[in-house]
mmCIF file of C-alpha atoms in Angstrom:
data_model
loop_
_atom_site.group_PDB
_atom_site.id
_atom_site.type_symbol
_atom_site.label_atom_id
_atom_site.label_comp_id
_atom_site.label_asym_id
_atom_site.label_seq_id
_atom_site.Cartn_x
_atom_site.Cartn_y
_atom_site.Cartn_z
ATOM 1 C CA SER A 176 -38.034 8.084 -4.405
ATOM 2 C CA ILE A 177 -34.590 9.796 -3.825
ATOM 3 C CA GLN A 178 -31.794 7.272 -5.711
ATOM 4 C CA GLU A 179 -34.819 7.869 -8.758
ATOM 5 C CA ARG A 180 -34.136 10.712 -8.549
ATOM 6 C CA ILE A 181 -30.534 11.622 -8.422
ATOM 7 C CA GLY A 182 -29.630 7.934 -9.446
ATOM 8 C CA HIS A 183 -25.955 7.042 -10.051
ATOM 9 C CA TYR A 184 -24.468 10.846 -10.562
ATOM 10 C CA PRO A 185 -23.332 12.245 -6.971
ATOM 11 C CA ASP A 186 -19.937 11.325 -6.373
ATOM 12 C CA PHE A 187 -20.924 10.035 -2.466
ATOM 13 C CA ILE A 188 -23.892 9.632 -1.264
ATOM 14 C CA HIS A 189 -24.089 10.883 3.042
ATOM 15 C CA VAL A 190 -25.877 9.985 5.698
ATOM 16 C CA ASP A 191 -26.923 11.747 8.846
ATOM 17 C CA ILE A 192 -26.797 9.607 12.112
ATOM 18 C CA VAL A 193 -28.068 12.220 14.439
ATOM 19 C CA ASP A 194 -29.306 10.721 18.221
ATOM 20 C CA SER A 195 -30.716 12.474 21.360
ATOM 21 C CA SER A 196 -27.346 12.835 22.583
ATOM 22 C CA PHE A 197 -26.385 15.418 20.339
ATOM 23 C CA THR A 198 -29.405 17.439 20.167
ATOM 24 C CA SER A 199 -32.476 18.144 21.238
ATOM 25 C CA SER A 200 -34.977 16.952 18.922
ATOM 26 C CA PRO A 201 -34.101 13.763 16.987
ATOM 27 C CA GLU A 202 -35.746 12.051 14.513
ATOM 28 C CA GLU A 203 -35.557 8.317 15.521
ATOM 29 C CA VAL A 204 -31.864 7.370 13.879
ATOM 30 C CA LYS A 205 -33.181 4.594 11.849
ATOM 31 C CA ALA A 206 -29.750 2.895 10.745
ATOM 32 C CA TYR A 207 -31.187 -0.022 9.546
ATOM 33 C CA ARG A 208 -31.334 1.900 6.240
ATOM 34 C CA MET A 209 -27.928 2.037 5.937
ATOM 35 C CA GLU A 210 -28.173 -1.629 4.089
ATOM 36 C CA THR A 211 -30.763 -0.585 1.642
ATOM 37 C CA ILE A 212 -28.329 2.513 0.773
ATOM 38 C CA LYS A 213 -25.438 0.909 0.119
ATOM 39 C CA ALA A 214 -27.447 -1.362 -1.708
ATOM 40 C CA LEU A 215 -29.343 1.315 -4.063
ATOM 41 C CA TRP A 216 -25.321 2.929 -4.706
ATOM 42 C CA ARG A 217 -23.008 -0.183 -4.614
ATOM 43 C CA ASN A 218 -20.606 1.778 -7.183
ATOM 44 C CA GLN A 219 -20.273 4.740 -4.578
ATOM 45 C CA GLU A 220 -18.986 6.062 -1.295
ATOM 46 C CA ILE A 221 -21.042 6.126 1.673
ATOM 47 C CA HIS A 222 -19.901 8.691 3.884
ATOM 48 C CA THR A 223 -21.676 8.021 7.331
ATOM 49 C CA HIS A 224 -21.402 11.195 10.208
ATOM 50 C CA ILE A 225 -22.478 9.893 13.135
ATOM 51 C CA MET A 226 -23.799 13.205 15.457
ATOM 52 C CA SER A 227 -23.624 11.037 18.832
ATOM 53 C CA LYS A 228 -21.858 11.891 22.462
ATOM 54 C CA THR A 229 -21.241 8.126 21.892
ATOM 55 C CA PRO A 230 -20.158 7.178 18.192
ATOM 56 C CA SER A 231 -19.408 3.704 18.934
ATOM 57 C CA ILE A 232 -22.889 2.275 19.939
ATOM 58 C CA TRP A 233 -23.625 2.838 16.029
ATOM 59 C CA LEU A 234 -20.666 1.502 13.960
ATOM 60 C CA SER A 235 -21.366 -1.831 14.584
ATOM 61 C CA GLU A 236 -25.119 -0.893 12.448
ATOM 62 C CA VAL A 237 -23.388 1.400 10.218
ATOM 63 C CA LEU A 238 -19.650 0.365 9.217
ATOM 64 C CA PRO A 239 -21.040 -2.901 7.503
ATOM 65 C CA TYR A 240 -22.162 -0.686 4.932
ATOM 66 C CA SER A 241 -19.988 3.179 5.361
ATOM 67 C CA ASP A 242 -16.680 3.445 3.343
ATOM 68 C CA ILE A 243 -15.810 6.543 5.480
ATOM 69 C CA VAL A 244 -17.463 6.842 9.089
ATOM 70 C CA TYR A 245 -17.470 10.853 10.621
ATOM 71 C CA ILE A 246 -17.091 10.899 14.510
ATOM 72 C CA HIS A 247 -17.612 14.444 16.084
ATOM 73 C CA TRP A 248 -13.923 15.996 18.154
ATOM 74 C CA GLU A 249 -16.505 17.127 20.861
ATOM 75 C CA CYS A 250 -17.220 12.830 21.627
ATOM 76 C CA ASP A 251 -17.526 12.229 24.618
ATOM 77 C CA GLU A 252 -15.400 9.111 24.096
ATOM 78 C CA ASP A 253 -11.116 8.217 23.175
ATOM 79 C CA ILE A 254 -11.496 8.831 19.514
ATOM 80 C CA LYS A 255 -8.552 7.204 18.621
ATOM 81 C CA THR A 256 -10.220 4.177 20.297
ATOM 82 C CA VAL A 257 -13.063 4.548 17.797
ATOM 83 C CA VAL A 258 -10.754 5.827 15.116
ATOM 84 C CA ASP A 259 -8.858 2.591 15.516
ATOM 85 C CA ILE A 260 -12.389 0.583 15.671
ATOM 86 C CA ILE A 261 -12.893 2.039 12.644
ATOM 87 C CA HIS A 262 -9.930 1.231 10.987
ATOM 88 C CA ASN A 263 -9.451 -2.502 11.806
ATOM 89 C CA GLU A 264 -12.982 -2.918 9.946
ATOM 90 C CA GLY A 265 -11.068 -1.597 6.940
ATOM 91 C CA LYS A 266 -12.488 1.596 6.532
ATOM 92 C CA LYS A 267 -11.805 5.343 6.361
ATOM 93 C CA ALA A 268 -12.255 7.762 9.398
ATOM 94 C CA GLY A 269 -12.898 10.887 9.981
ATOM 95 C CA LEU A 270 -13.243 13.607 11.726
ATOM 96 C CA ALA A 271 -16.364 15.903 11.916
ATOM 97 C CA LEU A 272 -15.608 19.403 12.898
ATOM 98 C CA THR A 273 -18.122 22.301 13.847
ATOM 99 C CA MET A 274 -17.388 25.970 13.131
ATOM 100 C CA LYS A 275 -17.081 26.575 16.914
ATOM 101 C CA THR A 276 -14.086 23.641 16.866
ATOM 102 C CA THR A 277 -10.523 25.073 17.493
ATOM 103 C CA LEU A 278 -8.190 23.877 15.416
ATOM 104 C CA ASP A 279 -5.064 24.096 17.679
ATOM 105 C CA ASP A 280 -7.504 21.408 20.152
ATOM 106 C CA VAL A 281 -7.719 18.726 17.531
ATOM 107 C CA GLY A 282 -3.348 19.105 16.666
ATOM 108 C CA GLU A 283 -1.877 15.440 15.898
ATOM 109 C CA ILE A 284 -5.940 13.741 15.920
ATOM 110 C CA PHE A 285 -5.181 14.761 11.899
ATOM 111 C CA LYS A 286 -2.608 12.809 11.215
ATOM 112 C CA GLN A 287 -5.210 9.600 12.147
ATOM 113 C CA MET A 288 -8.152 10.675 9.763
ATOM 114 C CA ASP A 289 -8.667 9.709 6.356
ATOM 115 C CA SER A 290 -10.868 12.694 5.624
ATOM 116 C CA VAL A 291 -12.418 16.150 7.629
ATOM 117 C CA LEU A 292 -15.905 17.136 7.286
ATOM 118 C CA LEU A 293 -16.457 21.073 8.547
ATOM 119 C CA LEU A 294 -19.881 21.915 8.998
ATOM 120 C CA THR A 295 -20.318 25.719 8.032
ATOM 121 C CA ILE A 296 -23.925 25.883 9.847
ATOM 122 C CA SER A 297 -24.020 27.157 13.219
ATOM 123 C CA GLU A 298 -25.876 24.273 14.976
ATOM 124 C CA PRO A 299 -25.386 20.716 13.923
ATOM 125 C CA GLY A 300 -28.000 18.152 13.752
ATOM 126 C CA TYR A 301 -30.470 20.671 11.891
ATOM 127 C CA SER A 302 -31.325 20.838 8.381
ATOM 128 C CA GLY A 303 -32.214 24.147 6.432
ATOM 129 C CA GLN A 304 -29.602 26.245 8.408
ATOM 130 C CA LYS A 305 -27.156 29.430 6.114
ATOM 131 C CA PHE A 306 -23.905 28.729 5.260
ATOM 132 C CA ASP A 307 -21.501 30.668 7.939
ATOM 133 C CA ILE A 308 -19.093 32.420 5.642
ATOM 134 C CA GLU A 309 -16.549 32.068 7.634
ATOM 135 C CA GLY A 310 -16.223 28.319 6.956
ATOM 136 C CA LEU A 311 -14.275 29.912 4.471
ATOM 137 C CA LYS A 312 -11.418 31.250 6.557
ATOM 138 C CA ARG A 313 -11.344 27.788 8.475
ATOM 139 C CA ILE A 314 -11.006 26.585 4.859
ATOM 140 C CA GLU A 315 -7.578 28.308 4.278
ATOM 141 C CA GLN A 316 -6.724 27.111 8.068
ATOM 142 C CA LEU A 317 -6.943 23.656 7.000
ATOM 143 C CA ASN A 318 -5.647 23.807 4.163
ATOM 144 C CA GLY A 319 -2.787 25.322 6.194
ATOM 145 C CA ILE A 320 -1.884 22.352 7.854
ATOM 146 C CA PRO A 321 1.918 21.313 7.569
ATOM 147 C CA PHE A 322 0.387 17.663 6.675
ATOM 148 C CA ARG A 323 -2.991 18.725 4.843
ATOM 149 C CA ASP A 324 -1.667 15.962 2.282
ATOM 150 C CA HIS A 325 -2.921 13.617 4.465
ATOM 151 C CA PHE A 326 -6.454 13.347 4.280
ATOM 152 C CA ARG A 327 -9.434 15.062 2.321
ATOM 153 C CA VAL A 328 -11.770 18.001 3.695
ATOM 154 C CA CYS A 329 -15.289 17.750 2.785
ATOM 155 C CA VAL A 330 -18.277 20.909 3.626
ATOM 156 C CA ASP A 331 -21.166 19.749 5.014
ATOM 157 C CA GLY A 332 -23.799 22.504 5.986
ATOM 158 C CA GLY A 333 -25.635 25.875 4.216
ATOM 159 C CA ILE A 334 -24.297 24.683 0.304
ATOM 160 C CA LYS A 335 -26.276 25.735 -1.924
ATOM 161 C CA THR A 336 -25.736 25.213 -5.980
ATOM 162 C CA LYS A 337 -26.291 28.810 -6.515
ATOM 163 C CA MET A 338 -24.077 30.740 -3.863
ATOM 164 C CA PRO A 339 -22.906 34.217 -4.200
ATOM 165 C CA THR A 340 -19.329 33.727 -2.894
ATOM 166 C CA ALA A 341 -19.135 30.539 -4.301
ATOM 167 C CA ASN A 342 -16.989 31.635 -7.379
ATOM 168 C CA THR A 343 -14.895 34.326 -5.536
ATOM 169 C CA HIS A 344 -13.992 31.797 -3.769
ATOM 170 C CA CYS A 345 -12.698 29.298 -5.952
ATOM 171 C CA SER A 346 -8.800 29.456 -4.668
ATOM 172 C CA ILE A 347 -9.239 29.023 -1.329
ATOM 173 C CA SER A 348 -12.107 25.821 -2.180
ATOM 174 C CA ARG A 349 -10.138 23.356 -4.848
ATOM 175 C CA ASN A 350 -8.805 21.149 -1.899
ATOM 176 C CA ILE A 351 -12.804 20.666 -0.620
ATOM 177 C CA ASN A 352 -15.480 18.048 -1.977
ATOM 178 C CA LYS A 353 -18.858 18.063 -1.380
ATOM 179 C CA ALA A 354 -21.297 16.796 -4.399
ATOM 180 C CA SER A 355 -23.588 19.627 -4.145
ATOM 181 C CA PHE A 356 -21.122 22.350 -4.433
ATOM 182 C CA SER A 357 -19.649 22.524 -7.842
ATOM 183 C CA CYS A 358 -16.915 24.214 -7.360
ATOM 184 C CA ALA A 359 -15.756 22.970 -4.397
ATOM 185 C CA CYS A 360 -16.115 19.153 -5.408
ATOM 186 C CA ARG A 361 -11.941 19.428 -7.315
ATOM 187 C CA HIS A 362 -9.467 18.135 -6.308
ATOM 188 C CA SER A 363 -5.286 19.962 -6.584
#
């Protein structure tokens, strides 16, 4: 089992929920497994990334077992309303950004977020993609936001344990988190 292979070593557990509103070929969503995940990793934060145009339909199933819930800027619902639901349950809210998301469009919403998840791949919802090197510039942009200290930045997508650019970009990666990207796990 995955729990036997990784044990209690990760800093957090990341769970993707992908529905048909977000990708044309999703697998069946099995949100009921969240309870098992939380039971196996009681002492780790559970980060749930909802890839859906309507993330609120999944909240009742994931909030009891999640510490942070990420929703997409590109969702069809009012972000502030969804974030308020997450915060009212005592959980942290995160915003997922694709490489196509313009940071200027997001603007003041960043102030309501506890965390930002940067997807460094070309097409979210599909595994096995390569890291988009432009993601390093996007990390620099995120780190340059005046109120950057209000949220943490996590990177997801195409990250491998051995990346040729990882060691050369540690200075701009110092403020990001991802369990499988050791250079990026350091907090400033």
